Short mmCIF file of C-alpha atoms and ligand atoms in Angstrom, two decimals:
data_model
loop_
_atom_site.label_atom_id
_atom_site.label_comp_id
_atom_site.label_asym_id
_atom_site.label_seq_id
_atom_site.Cartn_x
_atom_site.Cartn_y
_atom_site.Cartn_z
CA UNK A 1 80.85 30.27 233.74
CA UNK A 2 78.59 29.68 236.76
CA UNK A 3 75.56 31.84 237.56
CA UNK A 4 76.40 35.14 239.21
CA UNK A 5 80.02 35.10 238.07
CA UNK A 6 81.08 38.18 236.08
CA UNK A 7 81.81 37.38 232.42
CA UNK A 8 85.45 37.76 231.31
CA UNK A 9 86.35 41.36 230.40
CA UNK A 10 86.38 42.51 226.78
CA UNK A 11 88.28 45.25 224.98
CA UNK A 12 86.49 46.25 221.77
CA UNK A 13 88.57 47.69 218.94
CA UNK A 14 86.46 48.97 216.04
CA UNK A 15 87.22 51.00 212.97
CA UNK A 16 87.34 51.00 209.17
CA UNK A 17 89.42 48.64 207.06
CA UNK A 18 93.17 49.11 206.99
CA UNK A 19 93.29 51.30 210.08
CA UNK A 20 95.59 49.03 212.09
CA UNK A 21 93.06 47.17 214.26
CA UNK A 22 94.99 43.91 213.75
CA UNK A 23 98.23 45.44 215.00
CA UNK A 24 96.51 46.98 218.02
CA UNK A 25 94.55 43.86 219.01
CA UNK A 26 97.56 41.56 218.62
CA UNK A 27 99.59 43.88 220.84
CA UNK A 28 96.82 44.14 223.43
CA UNK A 29 96.23 40.37 223.50
CA UNK A 30 99.95 39.82 223.99
CA UNK A 31 100.30 42.47 226.71
CA UNK A 32 97.34 41.14 228.65
CA UNK A 33 97.60 37.41 227.84
CA UNK A 34 93.99 37.52 226.60
CA UNK A 35 92.23 35.78 223.70
CA UNK A 36 91.72 37.58 220.41
CA UNK A 37 88.78 37.68 218.02
CA UNK A 38 89.25 38.83 214.43
CA UNK A 39 85.56 39.15 213.60
CA UNK A 40 86.25 40.32 210.03
CA UNK A 41 87.85 36.94 209.33
CA UNK A 42 84.55 35.24 210.22
CA UNK A 43 82.69 37.34 207.63
CA UNK A 44 85.44 36.65 205.10
CA UNK A 45 85.36 32.88 205.73
CA UNK A 46 81.58 32.75 205.53
CA UNK A 47 81.60 34.60 202.18
CA UNK A 48 84.24 32.23 200.78
CA UNK A 49 82.51 29.10 202.09
CA UNK A 50 79.14 30.21 200.70
CA UNK A 51 80.66 30.94 197.32
CA UNK A 52 82.48 27.60 197.30
CA UNK A 53 79.14 25.91 198.03
CA UNK A 54 77.64 27.61 194.97
CA UNK A 55 75.42 29.91 197.02
CA UNK A 56 74.38 33.27 195.55
CA UNK A 57 75.96 35.84 197.91
CA UNK A 58 72.90 38.07 197.57
CA UNK A 59 70.70 35.31 199.04
CA UNK A 60 71.22 36.23 202.70
CA UNK A 61 69.29 33.29 204.16
CA UNK A 62 71.27 30.79 202.10
CA UNK A 63 74.56 32.46 203.10
CA UNK A 64 73.52 32.50 206.78
CA UNK A 65 72.65 28.80 206.56
CA UNK A 66 76.30 28.03 205.77
CA UNK A 67 77.51 29.52 209.09
CA UNK A 68 76.66 26.79 211.63
CA UNK A 69 78.53 24.06 209.75
CA UNK A 70 81.81 25.97 209.56
CA UNK A 71 84.72 24.47 211.48
CA UNK A 72 87.08 27.45 212.03
CA UNK A 73 90.34 27.51 213.95
CA UNK A 74 92.72 30.42 214.42
CA UNK A 75 96.31 29.35 215.07
CA UNK A 76 99.33 31.48 216.08
CA UNK A 77 99.51 34.86 217.77
CA UNK A 78 101.60 37.01 215.43
CA UNK A 79 100.93 38.08 211.86
CA UNK A 80 103.90 35.99 210.70
CA UNK A 81 102.86 32.69 212.28
CA UNK A 82 99.09 33.15 212.02
CA UNK A 83 97.05 30.49 210.22
CA UNK A 84 93.32 30.29 209.61
CA UNK A 85 92.12 26.71 209.32
CA UNK A 86 88.70 25.94 207.88
CA UNK A 87 87.69 22.29 207.99
CA UNK A 88 91.35 21.57 208.77
CA UNK A 89 92.58 23.28 205.57
CA UNK A 90 94.80 26.35 205.52
CA UNK A 91 92.72 29.24 204.15
CA UNK A 92 94.99 32.02 205.46
CA UNK A 93 96.00 33.56 202.13
CA UNK A 94 92.62 33.52 200.48
CA UNK A 95 90.94 34.86 203.65
CA UNK A 96 93.38 37.80 203.71
CA UNK A 97 93.07 38.59 199.98
CA UNK A 98 91.88 42.12 199.15
CA UNK A 99 88.99 40.79 197.03
CA UNK A 100 87.75 38.63 199.92
CA UNK A 101 87.28 41.82 201.99
CA UNK A 102 84.90 43.05 199.29
CA UNK A 103 82.90 39.80 199.37
CA UNK A 104 82.72 39.98 203.18
CA UNK A 105 81.41 43.53 203.18
CA UNK A 106 78.74 42.48 200.63
CA UNK A 107 77.29 39.70 202.81
CA UNK A 108 77.79 41.76 206.00
CA UNK A 109 74.95 44.15 205.06
CA UNK A 110 72.35 41.38 205.63
CA UNK A 111 70.70 41.07 209.06
CA UNK A 112 70.36 37.27 208.66
CA UNK A 113 74.11 36.95 208.10
CA UNK A 114 74.97 39.15 211.08
CA UNK A 115 72.57 37.20 213.29
CA UNK A 116 74.13 33.91 212.16
CA UNK A 117 77.58 35.08 213.34
CA UNK A 118 76.56 36.83 216.56
CA UNK A 119 76.77 33.95 219.06
CA UNK A 120 79.83 32.58 217.33
CA UNK A 121 81.64 35.85 218.09
CA UNK A 122 80.41 35.90 221.70
CA UNK A 123 81.74 32.35 222.17
CA UNK A 124 85.28 33.79 221.98
CA UNK A 125 84.69 35.52 225.33
CA UNK A 126 86.71 33.20 227.53
CA UNK A 127 88.82 33.78 230.68
CA UNK A 128 91.01 35.67 231.34
CA UNK A 129 89.62 38.12 228.75
CA UNK A 130 89.06 38.95 225.09
CA UNK A 131 90.34 41.60 222.71
CA UNK A 132 87.88 41.80 219.81
CA UNK A 133 88.31 43.65 216.55
CA UNK A 134 85.70 44.55 213.98
CA UNK A 135 83.09 47.15 213.11
CA UNK A 136 80.40 46.59 215.76
CA UNK A 137 82.27 45.04 218.70
CA UNK A 138 81.50 47.95 221.02
CA UNK A 139 78.02 48.72 219.69
CA UNK A 140 76.38 45.31 219.14
CA UNK A 141 78.46 42.24 219.98
CA UNK A 142 80.00 43.31 223.30
CA UNK A 143 78.09 46.44 224.41
CA UNK A 144 79.37 45.86 227.98
CA UNK A 145 83.06 45.95 226.96
CA UNK A 146 85.36 47.35 229.66
CA UNK A 147 87.17 49.53 227.12
CA UNK A 148 85.98 50.55 223.66
CA UNK A 149 88.48 51.95 221.21
CA UNK A 150 87.47 53.34 217.82
CA UNK A 151 90.45 53.69 215.49
CA UNK A 152 90.20 56.24 212.69
CA UNK A 153 92.51 57.34 209.86
CA UNK A 154 91.82 59.07 206.57
CA UNK A 155 91.09 56.85 203.55
CA UNK A 156 94.23 58.21 201.85
CA UNK A 157 96.47 57.32 204.80
CA UNK A 158 95.00 53.80 205.00
CA UNK A 159 95.37 53.19 201.25
CA UNK A 160 98.96 54.41 201.39
CA UNK A 161 99.80 52.08 204.31
CA UNK A 162 98.30 49.17 202.41
CA UNK A 163 100.23 50.15 199.29
CA UNK A 164 103.50 50.19 201.28
CA UNK A 165 102.76 46.75 202.77
CA UNK A 166 102.05 45.32 199.32
CA UNK A 167 105.15 46.96 197.79
CA UNK A 168 107.32 45.50 200.56
CA UNK A 169 105.81 42.10 199.80
CA UNK A 170 106.75 42.61 196.14
CA UNK A 171 103.13 43.07 195.02
CA UNK A 172 102.48 45.74 192.40
CA UNK A 173 99.35 47.71 193.25
CA UNK A 174 97.91 51.02 192.16
CA UNK A 175 97.54 53.56 194.96
CA UNK A 176 94.57 55.12 193.16
CA UNK A 177 92.79 51.75 192.89
CA UNK A 178 93.53 50.94 196.54
CA UNK A 179 92.15 54.29 197.63
CA UNK A 180 88.98 53.73 195.60
CA UNK A 181 88.55 50.27 197.16
CA UNK A 182 89.04 51.64 200.68
CA UNK A 183 86.43 54.34 200.04
CA UNK A 184 83.92 51.91 198.51
CA UNK A 185 84.23 49.52 201.46
CA UNK A 186 83.99 52.40 203.98
CA UNK A 187 80.88 53.66 202.27
CA UNK A 188 79.20 50.25 202.41
CA UNK A 189 80.22 49.69 206.06
CA UNK A 190 79.20 53.15 207.28
CA UNK A 191 75.92 53.45 205.39
CA UNK A 192 74.39 50.02 205.92
CA UNK A 193 71.14 49.91 207.88
CA UNK A 194 72.21 47.28 210.41
CA UNK A 195 75.24 47.61 212.71
CA UNK A 196 76.83 50.39 210.64
CA UNK A 197 80.43 51.27 211.33
CA UNK A 198 80.28 53.99 213.98
CA UNK A 199 81.89 54.61 217.37
CA UNK A 200 79.86 53.52 220.41
CA UNK A 201 78.73 56.48 222.52
CA UNK A 202 81.27 55.45 225.19
CA UNK A 203 84.16 54.67 222.80
CA UNK A 204 87.48 56.52 222.83
CA UNK A 205 88.27 57.66 219.28
CA UNK A 206 91.96 57.45 218.32
CA UNK A 207 92.75 59.15 215.00
CA UNK A 208 96.01 57.68 213.72
CA UNK A 209 96.17 59.60 210.42
CA UNK A 210 99.32 61.41 211.53
CA UNK A 211 100.61 58.85 214.05
CA UNK A 212 103.31 56.21 213.78
CA UNK A 213 102.46 52.66 214.96
CA UNK A 214 104.44 53.03 218.22
CA UNK A 215 102.64 56.32 218.96
CA UNK A 216 99.28 54.57 218.52
CA UNK A 217 100.35 51.76 220.89
CA UNK A 218 101.60 54.30 223.45
CA UNK A 219 98.18 55.98 223.36
CA UNK A 220 96.40 52.62 223.76
CA UNK A 221 98.74 51.72 226.66
CA UNK A 222 97.72 54.98 228.30
CA UNK A 223 94.02 54.05 227.93
CA UNK A 224 94.70 50.63 229.49
CA UNK A 225 96.31 52.22 232.53
CA UNK A 226 93.43 54.69 232.86
CA UNK A 227 91.01 51.74 233.01
CA UNK A 228 93.35 49.77 235.33
CA UNK A 229 93.33 46.87 232.85
CA UNK A 230 96.32 44.57 233.12
CA UNK A 231 97.26 40.91 232.92
O1 C5P B 301 88.01 43.65 209.17
P1 C5P B 301 87.95 43.04 207.80
O2 C5P B 301 88.49 43.91 206.73
O3 C5P B 301 88.53 41.68 207.77
O4 C5P B 301 86.38 42.86 207.50
C1 C5P B 301 85.90 42.53 206.22
C2 C5P B 301 84.48 43.07 206.07
O5 C5P B 301 83.61 42.35 206.95
C3 C5P B 301 84.32 44.54 206.45
O6 C5P B 301 84.52 45.43 205.37
C4 C5P B 301 82.90 44.61 206.95
O7 C5P B 301 81.99 44.85 205.90
C5 C5P B 301 82.62 43.22 207.49
N1 C5P B 301 82.66 43.19 208.96
C6 C5P B 301 81.53 43.57 209.64
N2 C5P B 301 81.49 43.49 210.99
C7 C5P B 301 82.56 43.10 211.68
C8 C5P B 301 83.75 42.73 211.01
C9 C5P B 301 83.78 42.82 209.63
O8 C5P B 301 80.54 43.96 209.03
N3 C5P B 301 82.48 43.02 213.01
#
C-alpha cells in the first residue's frame, strides 16, 4: 500500500464461542470475494505449538516468544475443504478440537501473547478487503472496520448447536458438559482484563438465539446493503 492510499476495508465479526462467526464470515468472504481471518485459530495454533515445544502455558513471555517462528497457512474457503497448515503439516483436526479452544482461551488472557499476535492479524488486511472473526476484531485489532457485527446467542443455544454438530458427526457428547464448557470459556473471555469479549460501541449486535442460519445471513445481508458494501 502506498502512502495516502486508504487501507482495504474490514468487516469485523466478534462474539462468543459457538455463535456461528465461522459460518457468517465464510459467507461474507464468499459474497464479497474478500480475504478471511480466523483469529481464534491463531490463538489455538500458538497454544498447541507452545505446548509441543514444552513451554509452560502460564509463562506468557515464553508462549509469546513462540509466535514469530510460526509458519501458518490457511487453505480452502469452505468448512469442508478447509485445511490449516503449520510448518507444512496438516493441523486442522487438532486445531479445531474442543480442548484446544480451552488452551487458547488460557493463553489469550496474557497481554504479551495478545501483543505477539496483533501485527500478524493485521497482516491479513489485503485488497480487496478482509472479513475478520474473533473476540476483539472491532475493539482492538481493526477499530476502523467499515462494519462491526457482534453475534450473540445464549450459552444453552450454542451448546445445543455444538451438540447437534457432534451428534451428526457420530461423536457422543454430553449436552450438560458442553454447556459447562461454553460457560467457562465465556466467563474467561468476558472477564479478562485485556481485550475482553464485548461489542464495540459502534457494533451492530445480532442475537441469533431464536434465529435459523438463513435468517442470520439475511440480517447480515441487510447490514451490508445499509453500508453499501459489495464486491
Ligand atoms: O474463536 P475460537 O473459539 O477459535 O477462539 C479460541 C479462544 O481464543 C477463545 O475462547 C478466546 O479466548 C481466544 N481468542 C481471543 N481473541 C480472538 C480470538 C480468539 O482471545 N480474537
